[in-house]
CSV table of C-alpha atoms in Angstrom, one decimal:
chain,number,residue,atom,x,y,z
A,1,MET,CA,64.1,81.7,74.4
A,2,ILE,CA,63.8,85.3,73.1
A,3,LEU,CA,67.2,87.2,73.2
A,4,ARG,CA,67.1,90.8,73.9
A,5,LYS,CA,67.8,93.1,71.0
A,6,GLY,CA,68.9,96.6,72.1
A,7,LYS,CA,69.1,98.2,75.7
A,8,VAL,CA,67.7,97.0,78.9
A,9,PRO,CA,64.3,99.3,79.5
A,10,ARG,CA,64.7,101.7,82.5
A,11,PRO,CA,61.8,100.0,84.3
A,12,THR,CA,63.7,96.8,84.4
A,13,LEU,CA,66.7,98.6,85.7
A,14,VAL,CA,64.6,100.1,88.4
A,15,VAL,CA,63.1,96.6,89.4
A,16,LEU,CA,67.0,95.4,89.7
A,17,ALA,CA,68.1,98.3,91.7
A,18,CYS,CA,64.9,97.8,94.0
A,19,LEU,CA,65.5,93.9,94.4
A,20,ALA,CA,69.5,94.8,95.2
A,21,ALA,CA,68.4,97.3,97.7
A,22,SER,CA,66.1,95.0,99.4
A,23,GLY,CA,68.8,92.4,99.5
A,24,TYR,CA,71.3,94.5,101.3
A,25,PHE,CA,68.7,95.6,103.9
A,26,MET,CA,68.1,92.0,104.6
A,27,VAL,CA,71.7,91.1,104.7
A,28,GLU,CA,72.2,94.2,107.2
A,29,HIS,CA,69.3,93.6,109.4
A,30,PHE,CA,69.2,90.1,109.6
A,31,GLN,CA,72.7,89.4,111.0
A,32,VAL,CA,73.0,86.4,113.5
A,33,GLU,CA,75.0,86.3,116.9
A,34,VAL,CA,77.4,83.5,117.0
A,35,ARG,CA,79.5,82.3,120.0
A,36,GLU,CA,83.2,83.1,119.8
A,37,PRO,CA,85.8,80.1,120.0
A,38,TRP,CA,86.4,78.4,123.6
A,39,TYR,CA,83.0,79.7,124.9
A,40,GLU,CA,82.4,77.4,127.6
A,41,ALA,CA,85.9,77.5,128.9
A,42,LYS,CA,85.6,81.3,128.9
A,43,ARG,CA,82.5,81.4,130.9
A,44,ALA,CA,83.6,78.9,133.2
A,45,ALA,CA,86.8,80.8,133.9
A,46,VAL,CA,84.7,83.9,134.4
A,47,LYS,CA,82.6,82.0,137.0
A,48,ASP,CA,85.9,81.1,138.8
A,49,ALA,CA,87.1,84.5,139.0
A,50,GLY,CA,83.8,85.8,140.6
A,51,ARG,CA,84.0,83.1,143.1
A,52,GLY,CA,87.5,84.1,143.9
A,53,GLN,CA,86.5,87.7,144.2
A,54,GLU,CA,84.1,86.4,147.0
A,55,VAL,CA,86.6,84.6,148.5
A,56,ILE,CA,89.2,87.4,149.0
A,57,ARG,CA,86.7,89.8,149.9
A,58,ALA,CA,86.1,87.3,152.9
A,59,ALA,CA,89.9,87.2,153.4
A,60,ARG,CA,89.9,90.9,153.6
A,61,ALA,CA,87.5,90.9,156.5
A,62,ARG,CA,89.2,88.2,158.3
A,63,ALA,CA,92.4,90.3,158.1
A,64,GLY,CA,90.7,93.1,159.6
A,65,LEU,CA,91.0,95.3,156.9
A,66,SER,CA,87.8,97.4,155.4
A,67,LEU,CA,86.8,97.7,151.7
A,68,ASN,CA,87.9,100.9,149.8
A,69,TYR,CA,84.6,101.9,148.9
A,70,ASP,CA,85.8,105.0,146.9
A,71,ALA,CA,88.4,103.1,144.9
A,72,ASP,CA,86.4,99.8,144.9
A,73,PRO,CA,82.8,100.5,144.3
A,74,GLN,CA,82.4,97.0,143.0
A,75,GLN,CA,83.4,95.8,146.2
A,76,THR,CA,85.7,93.1,144.9
A,77,GLY,CA,88.3,93.1,147.6
A,78,LEU,CA,90.9,93.4,145.1
A,79,ILE,CA,91.7,97.2,145.4
A,80,GLY,CA,94.1,98.0,147.9
A,81,ALA,CA,95.3,101.2,149.5
A,82,ASP,CA,96.7,104.6,148.3
A,83,ASP,CA,100.4,106.1,149.1
A,84,GLN,CA,99.5,106.4,153.0
A,85,GLY,CA,97.8,103.2,153.6
A,86,GLY,CA,99.8,100.6,151.9
A,87,ALA,CA,102.8,99.6,154.1
A,88,LEU,CA,104.2,97.4,151.1
A,89,THR,CA,104.1,100.3,148.3
A,90,THR,CA,106.9,100.0,146.0
A,91,ASP,CA,105.6,102.2,143.1
A,92,ARG,CA,102.6,104.7,142.2
A,93,GLY,CA,99.8,102.8,140.3
A,94,PHE,CA,96.8,103.9,138.5
A,95,LEU,CA,93.4,103.3,140.0
A,96,LYS,CA,91.5,103.2,136.6
A,97,ALA,CA,93.9,100.3,135.6
A,98,LYS,CA,93.7,98.5,138.9
A,99,GLN,CA,89.7,98.7,138.4
A,100,ALA,CA,89.9,97.3,134.8
A,101,ALA,CA,92.1,94.3,136.0
A,102,THR,CA,89.3,93.3,138.5
A,103,HIS,CA,86.9,92.6,135.7
A,104,PRO,CA,85.9,88.9,135.7
A,105,ASN,CA,85.7,88.8,131.9
A,106,LEU,CA,89.4,89.5,132.1
A,107,ALA,CA,89.6,85.6,132.6
A,108,ALA,CA,87.8,85.3,129.3
A,109,VAL,CA,90.0,87.1,127.4
A,110,LEU,CA,93.1,85.1,128.6
A,111,VAL,CA,91.4,82.0,127.8
A,112,GLY,CA,91.4,83.1,124.2
A,113,MET,CA,94.7,84.4,124.2
A,114,LEU,CA,96.2,81.3,125.6
A,115,LYS,CA,94.5,79.1,123.1
A,116,GLU,CA,95.7,81.5,120.2
A,117,ALA,CA,99.4,81.0,121.6
A,118,GLY,CA,98.8,77.2,121.3
A,119,VAL,CA,98.5,76.3,124.8
A,120,GLY,CA,96.9,73.0,125.3
A,121,GLU,CA,95.8,70.6,128.0
A,122,GLY,CA,98.8,69.6,130.2
A,123,ASP,CA,101.0,72.2,129.0
A,124,PRO,CA,103.4,74.1,131.6
A,125,VAL,CA,102.5,78.0,131.4
A,126,ALA,CA,105.0,80.2,133.4
A,127,VAL,CA,103.6,83.1,135.0
A,128,GLY,CA,105.3,86.0,136.4
A,129,MET,CA,103.1,88.1,138.7
A,130,THR,CA,103.6,90.9,141.1
A,131,GLY,CA,101.4,92.3,143.9
A,132,SER,CA,100.2,95.4,141.8
A,133,PHE,CA,97.4,93.4,140.0
A,134,PRO,CA,95.7,91.1,142.2
A,135,GLY,CA,92.5,91.0,139.7
A,136,ALA,CA,94.5,90.0,137.0
A,137,ASN,CA,96.7,87.3,138.8
A,138,LEU,CA,93.4,85.6,139.9
A,139,ALA,CA,92.1,86.0,136.1
A,140,THR,CA,95.4,84.4,134.8
A,141,ILE,CA,95.3,81.4,137.0
A,142,CYS,CA,91.6,80.7,136.5
A,143,ALA,CA,92.1,81.0,132.7
A,144,ILE,CA,95.2,78.7,132.5
A,145,GLU,CA,93.6,75.9,134.9
A,146,GLU,CA,90.2,76.0,133.3
A,147,ILE,CA,91.8,75.0,129.8
A,148,ARG,CA,93.6,72.2,131.8
A,149,ALA,CA,97.1,73.9,131.3
A,150,LYS,CA,99.6,73.9,134.2
A,151,PRO,CA,100.5,77.2,135.8
A,152,ILE,CA,104.0,77.7,137.2
A,153,VAL,CA,104.0,80.9,139.0
A,154,ILE,CA,106.6,83.0,140.6
A,155,THR,CA,105.5,86.3,142.5
A,156,SER,CA,107.0,89.7,143.1
A,157,ILE,CA,105.7,90.6,146.6
A,158,GLY,CA,105.9,94.1,146.5
A,159,SER,CA,103.0,96.5,144.7
A,160,SER,CA,102.2,99.7,143.6
A,161,THR,CA,99.3,101.9,145.1
A,162,PHE,CA,96.0,100.2,144.9
A,163,GLY,CA,97.1,96.9,144.7
A,164,ALA,CA,98.1,93.9,147.0
A,165,ASN,CA,100.0,96.6,149.1
A,166,GLU,CA,98.7,95.9,152.8
A,167,ALA,CA,101.1,93.8,155.0
A,168,GLU,CA,98.1,91.7,156.3
A,169,LEU,CA,96.9,90.8,152.7
A,170,THR,CA,99.7,90.5,150.2
A,171,TRP,CA,98.9,88.6,147.3
A,172,LEU,CA,100.5,85.5,148.6
A,173,ASP,CA,97.8,85.7,151.5
A,174,MET,CA,95.0,85.9,148.8
A,175,GLU,CA,96.6,83.0,146.7
A,176,LYS,CA,96.4,80.8,150.0
A,177,ALA,CA,92.8,81.9,150.6
A,178,LEU,CA,91.9,80.9,147.2
A,179,PHE,CA,93.9,77.8,147.1
A,180,ASP,CA,92.3,76.8,150.7
A,181,ALA,CA,89.0,77.5,149.3
A,182,GLY,CA,89.3,75.3,146.2
A,183,VAL,CA,88.9,78.1,143.6
A,184,ILE,CA,92.5,77.5,142.4
A,185,ARG,CA,94.8,74.4,142.5
A,186,THR,CA,98.1,76.4,142.1
A,187,ARG,CA,100.6,78.1,144.7
A,188,SER,CA,103.7,80.3,143.8
A,189,LEU,CA,106.7,78.3,143.3
A,190,ALA,CA,108.8,81.0,144.8
A,191,ALA,CA,108.7,84.7,145.5
A,192,SER,CA,110.9,87.7,145.5
A,193,ILE,CA,110.7,91.3,147.3
A,194,GLY,CA,110.3,92.7,144.1
A,195,GLY,CA,110.8,96.6,143.4
A,196,ASP,CA,114.3,97.9,142.3
A,197,LYS,CA,116.6,95.1,141.4
A,198,ASP,CA,114.0,93.0,142.3
A,199,LYS,CA,115.1,93.2,146.1
A,200,GLY,CA,113.4,96.3,147.1
A,201,VAL,CA,116.3,98.6,146.9
A,202,GLY,CA,115.5,101.9,148.4
A,203,LEU,CA,112.7,100.2,150.7
A,204,ASN,CA,112.8,100.7,154.5
A,205,LYS,CA,114.2,97.8,156.1
A,206,ALA,CA,111.2,97.3,158.0
A,207,VAL,CA,108.9,97.0,154.9
A,208,ILE,CA,111.3,94.4,153.6
A,209,ALA,CA,110.7,92.6,156.9
A,210,LEU,CA,107.0,92.5,156.4
A,211,MET,CA,107.5,91.0,152.6
A,212,GLU,CA,109.7,88.3,154.4
A,213,GLU,CA,107.2,87.7,157.0
A,214,ALA,CA,104.5,87.4,154.4
A,215,ALA,CA,106.7,84.7,152.4
A,216,LYS,CA,107.3,82.5,155.6
A,217,ARG,CA,103.8,82.6,156.6
A,218,ASN,CA,102.8,81.1,153.4
A,219,GLY,CA,105.4,78.7,153.2
A,220,VAL,CA,106.9,80.1,149.8
A,221,PRO,CA,110.8,80.3,149.5
A,222,LEU,CA,112.3,83.8,148.7
A,223,ILE,CA,114.5,84.2,145.8
A,224,ARG,CA,117.4,86.1,147.2
A,225,GLU,CA,120.1,87.2,144.6
A,226,LYS,CA,122.7,90.0,144.6
A,227,THR,CA,121.9,91.4,141.2
A,228,LEU,CA,118.8,91.7,138.6
A,229,VAL,CA,120.7,89.4,136.3
A,230,GLN,CA,120.9,86.8,138.7
A,231,SER,CA,117.5,87.1,139.6
A,232,ILE,CA,116.5,86.7,136.4
A,233,ASP,CA,118.4,83.7,135.7
A,234,ARG,CA,117.3,82.2,138.9
A,235,ARG,CA,113.7,82.4,137.9
A,236,MET,CA,114.4,81.0,134.5
A,237,ALA,CA,116.1,77.8,136.2
A,238,LEU,CA,113.1,77.4,138.5
A,239,PHE,CA,110.5,77.4,135.5
A,240,ALA,CA,112.7,74.9,133.5
A,241,GLU,CA,113.0,72.9,136.6
A,242,ALA,CA,109.2,72.9,137.3
A,243,ALA,CA,108.3,72.4,133.7
A,244,GLY,CA,110.3,69.2,133.7
A,245,ASP,CA,110.1,66.9,130.1
A,246,ARG,CA,107.4,69.1,129.1
A,247,LYS,CA,108.9,72.5,127.7
A,248,ILE,CA,107.3,75.8,128.7
A,249,ARG,CA,104.6,76.5,126.0
A,250,CYS,CA,103.9,80.2,126.9
A,251,TYR,CA,105.0,83.1,129.4
A,252,VAL,CA,102.4,85.5,131.0
A,253,ASN,CA,103.7,88.5,132.5
A,254,ILE,CA,101.4,90.7,134.9
A,255,GLY,CA,102.7,94.1,135.9
A,256,GLY,CA,105.8,95.7,135.7
A,257,GLY,CA,108.2,93.4,137.8
A,258,LEU,CA,111.7,94.0,136.6
A,259,ALA,CA,112.8,90.7,136.9
A,260,SER,CA,110.1,89.9,134.3
A,261,VAL,CA,110.5,92.8,132.2
A,262,GLY,CA,113.8,93.7,132.3
A,263,SER,CA,113.3,97.2,132.5
A,264,SER,CA,110.2,99.7,132.5
A,265,VAL,CA,111.3,100.8,129.2
A,266,ILE,CA,110.6,97.7,127.9
A,267,GLY,CA,107.4,96.8,129.7
A,268,ASN,CA,105.7,100.1,128.9
A,269,SER,CA,106.7,100.9,125.4
A,270,LEU,CA,108.7,97.9,123.7
A,271,ILE,CA,106.7,95.1,124.1
A,272,ASP,CA,102.6,95.8,123.3
A,273,THR,CA,100.3,94.6,125.6
A,274,GLY,CA,98.6,91.3,124.6
A,275,LEU,CA,99.9,88.3,122.8
A,276,THR,CA,103.4,88.4,121.1
A,277,LYS,CA,104.5,85.6,119.2
A,278,SER,CA,107.9,86.7,117.9
A,279,PHE,CA,111.0,88.2,119.0
A,280,VAL,CA,112.2,91.5,117.5
A,281,GLU,CA,116.0,92.1,117.9
A,282,ARG,CA,116.6,95.4,119.4
A,283,ASN,CA,119.2,97.0,121.5
A,284,TYR,CA,117.7,96.2,124.9
A,285,PRO,CA,118.6,97.6,128.3
A,286,THR,CA,118.1,94.4,130.0
A,287,GLU,CA,116.8,91.0,129.0
A,288,GLY,CA,114.4,89.9,131.6
A,289,VAL,CA,112.3,86.6,131.6
A,290,MET,CA,109.8,88.0,129.4
A,291,LEU,CA,112.3,88.7,126.7
A,292,LYS,CA,114.2,85.5,127.2
A,293,MET,CA,111.2,83.5,126.8
A,294,LEU,CA,110.3,85.4,123.4
A,295,ARG,CA,113.9,85.2,122.2
A,296,SER,CA,113.6,81.0,122.5
A,297,GLY,CA,110.5,81.0,120.3
A,298,LYS,CA,107.9,80.9,123.3
A,299,PRO,CA,104.6,83.3,122.9
A,300,VAL,CA,104.5,85.8,125.4
A,301,ILE,CA,101.4,87.5,127.0
A,302,HIS,CA,102.2,90.7,128.4
A,303,LEU,CA,99.7,92.2,130.9
A,304,LEU,CA,100.4,95.7,131.8
A,305,ASP,CA,97.9,98.3,130.1
A,306,PHE,CA,94.8,97.3,131.3
A,307,ARG,CA,92.9,100.1,130.2
A,308,LYS,CA,93.7,99.2,126.5
A,309,LEU,CA,92.9,95.8,127.1
A,310,ALA,CA,89.5,97.0,128.6
A,311,ASP,CA,88.9,98.8,125.4
A,312,ASP,CA,90.2,96.2,123.1
A,313,HIS,CA,88.0,93.3,124.3
A,314,GLY,CA,84.7,95.0,125.7
A,315,LEU,CA,85.6,94.9,129.6
A,316,ALA,CA,83.0,97.6,130.1
A,317,MET,CA,83.3,99.6,133.0
A,318,GLU,CA,81.2,102.5,134.5
A,319,ASP,CA,82.4,104.3,137.7
A,320,GLY,CA,84.6,101.6,138.6
A,321,LEU,CA,81.5,99.0,138.7
A,322,HIS,CA,81.7,95.9,136.1
A,323,ARG,CA,79.1,95.9,133.1
A,324,GLY,CA,78.1,92.8,131.1
A,325,VAL,CA,79.9,90.1,133.2
A,326,GLY,CA,79.9,87.0,131.1
A,327,GLU,CA,78.7,89.1,128.1
A,328,GLY,CA,80.2,91.1,125.1
A,329,PRO,CA,82.4,90.6,122.3
A,330,VAL,CA,84.8,88.1,124.0
A,331,PHE,CA,81.7,85.7,124.1
A,332,HIS,CA,79.7,86.5,121.1
A,333,SER,CA,79.9,88.4,117.8
A,334,VAL,CA,77.4,89.5,115.6
A,335,ARG,CA,78.1,88.4,112.1
A,336,TYR,CA,76.3,88.3,108.4
A,337,ASN,CA,74.0,85.3,107.9
A,338,LEU,CA,75.9,83.3,104.9
A,339,TRP,CA,72.9,81.5,103.9
A,340,LEU,CA,71.2,84.9,103.4
A,341,VAL,CA,74.0,86.5,101.8
A,342,VAL,CA,74.7,83.5,99.4
A,343,GLY,CA,70.9,83.4,98.5
A,344,THR,CA,70.7,87.3,97.9
A,345,LEU,CA,73.8,87.2,95.5
A,346,VAL,CA,72.2,84.1,93.6
A,347,THR,CA,68.9,85.8,93.2
A,348,LEU,CA,70.5,89.0,92.1
A,349,LEU,CA,73.0,87.3,89.6
A,350,VAL,CA,69.9,85.3,88.0
A,351,ALA,CA,67.8,88.3,87.8
A,352,THR,CA,70.4,90.3,86.2
A,353,ILE,CA,71.0,87.8,83.8
A,354,LEU,CA,67.5,87.4,82.9
A,355,ALA,CA,67.1,91.1,82.6
A,356,VAL,CA,70.0,91.8,80.3
A,357,ARG,CA,70.2,88.7,77.9
A,358,LEU,CA,66.4,87.7,77.6
A,359,ASP,CA,63.4,90.3,76.1
A,360,LEU,CA,61.0,89.2,79.1
A,361,ARG,CA,58.4,91.6,77.9
A,362,GLN,CA,58.4,90.2,74.4
A,363,ALA,CA,58.5,86.5,76.1
A,364,LEU,CA,55.6,87.1,78.5
A,365,PHE,CA,53.3,89.2,76.2
A,366,GLU,CA,54.0,88.8,72.5
A,367,ASP,CA,53.8,85.0,72.7
A,368,ARG,CA,50.3,85.3,74.0
A,369,ALA,CA,48.9,87.8,71.2
A,370,PRO,CA,46.2,86.2,69.0
A,371,SER,CA,47.2,85.2,65.7
A,372,PRO,CA,46.4,86.7,62.6
A,373,SER,CA,42.8,85.6,61.2
A,374,VAL,CA,43.0,83.3,58.4
A,375,PRO,CA,40.5,84.1,55.7
A,376,PRO,CA,38.0,81.3,55.4
A,377,PRO,CA,38.2,79.1,52.1
A,378,ALA,CA,36.4,80.3,49.0
A,379,PRO,CA,33.2,78.9,48.1
A,380,GLY,CA,33.7,75.3,46.1
A,381,ALA,CA,37.5,75.6,47.0
């Protein structure tokens, strides 16, 4: 072994630089696609959500309601009426958010959140939903059931615009159609009117009567409390009773129902959309079910800003149409090939050590040079 004396020659440095550049090129251009965790459960939940949309579309036709092609170009059947057409409207909603909530891949996103929250087979998952986002309601139940957890659902019947706000097809009607078709195995444990104070304060009596009729024809008992606080406490008691010996493992809130979020300020700005695992002490106006669950140490999945959810998880929409169903970052991710990375690093390391420590030119060429000729012995020697 011949150690180098002096500086590394420029040609050697050029060779090392070319080798490093080649390694970088290979690492960047030969990345591999890998499946995200819980891939099979995500795919199955998305498939169930797609079947559910077909069932609800048929239920809409049976109820004599036409599809809103302008608001629902995907024809999911999950987009309701605007201000003028929805008898059960309690508030104004945003069409883009309602459309995003109908993307079947939302069920896959929720599988990931539930598993990250630590939900396992048989765990009770409490769900507070409204009629405002029927697409998210469907996706949530599909996700919970697909991981073999136990959904415990309480529904607020009222809905903002473009939700389940038609008297002939409330969320409770959709839920029963899904149950009867075998898409889901869950029905609401109880329901409330929703809206202000969770009992429709300010709504026309005829509208409240329509909601009461919806609960009656679907066999769902109504929560009838005098105050919002009492309604919140009643929900907590119903959830605990239904969970039995197995404690509630996680709480999912869908929409802005006051009994669940406590106040619109909390739902819109104080609790982030997505998974939250820890309670932050603040001067909250009213602690709804969501905050009470969080305070007791249970993770919460808050589903309200669906446009943010779509952006964060690659739920591609184009002109209200679903793109990439069963595909995208929630299912696959592109990562570096670790074997290639390690191989490239080792190669560069070895090449650098050899180039810096050893005089390769001398080792390769000088040892092969002919030895000086030895004069022949003198005559007679």
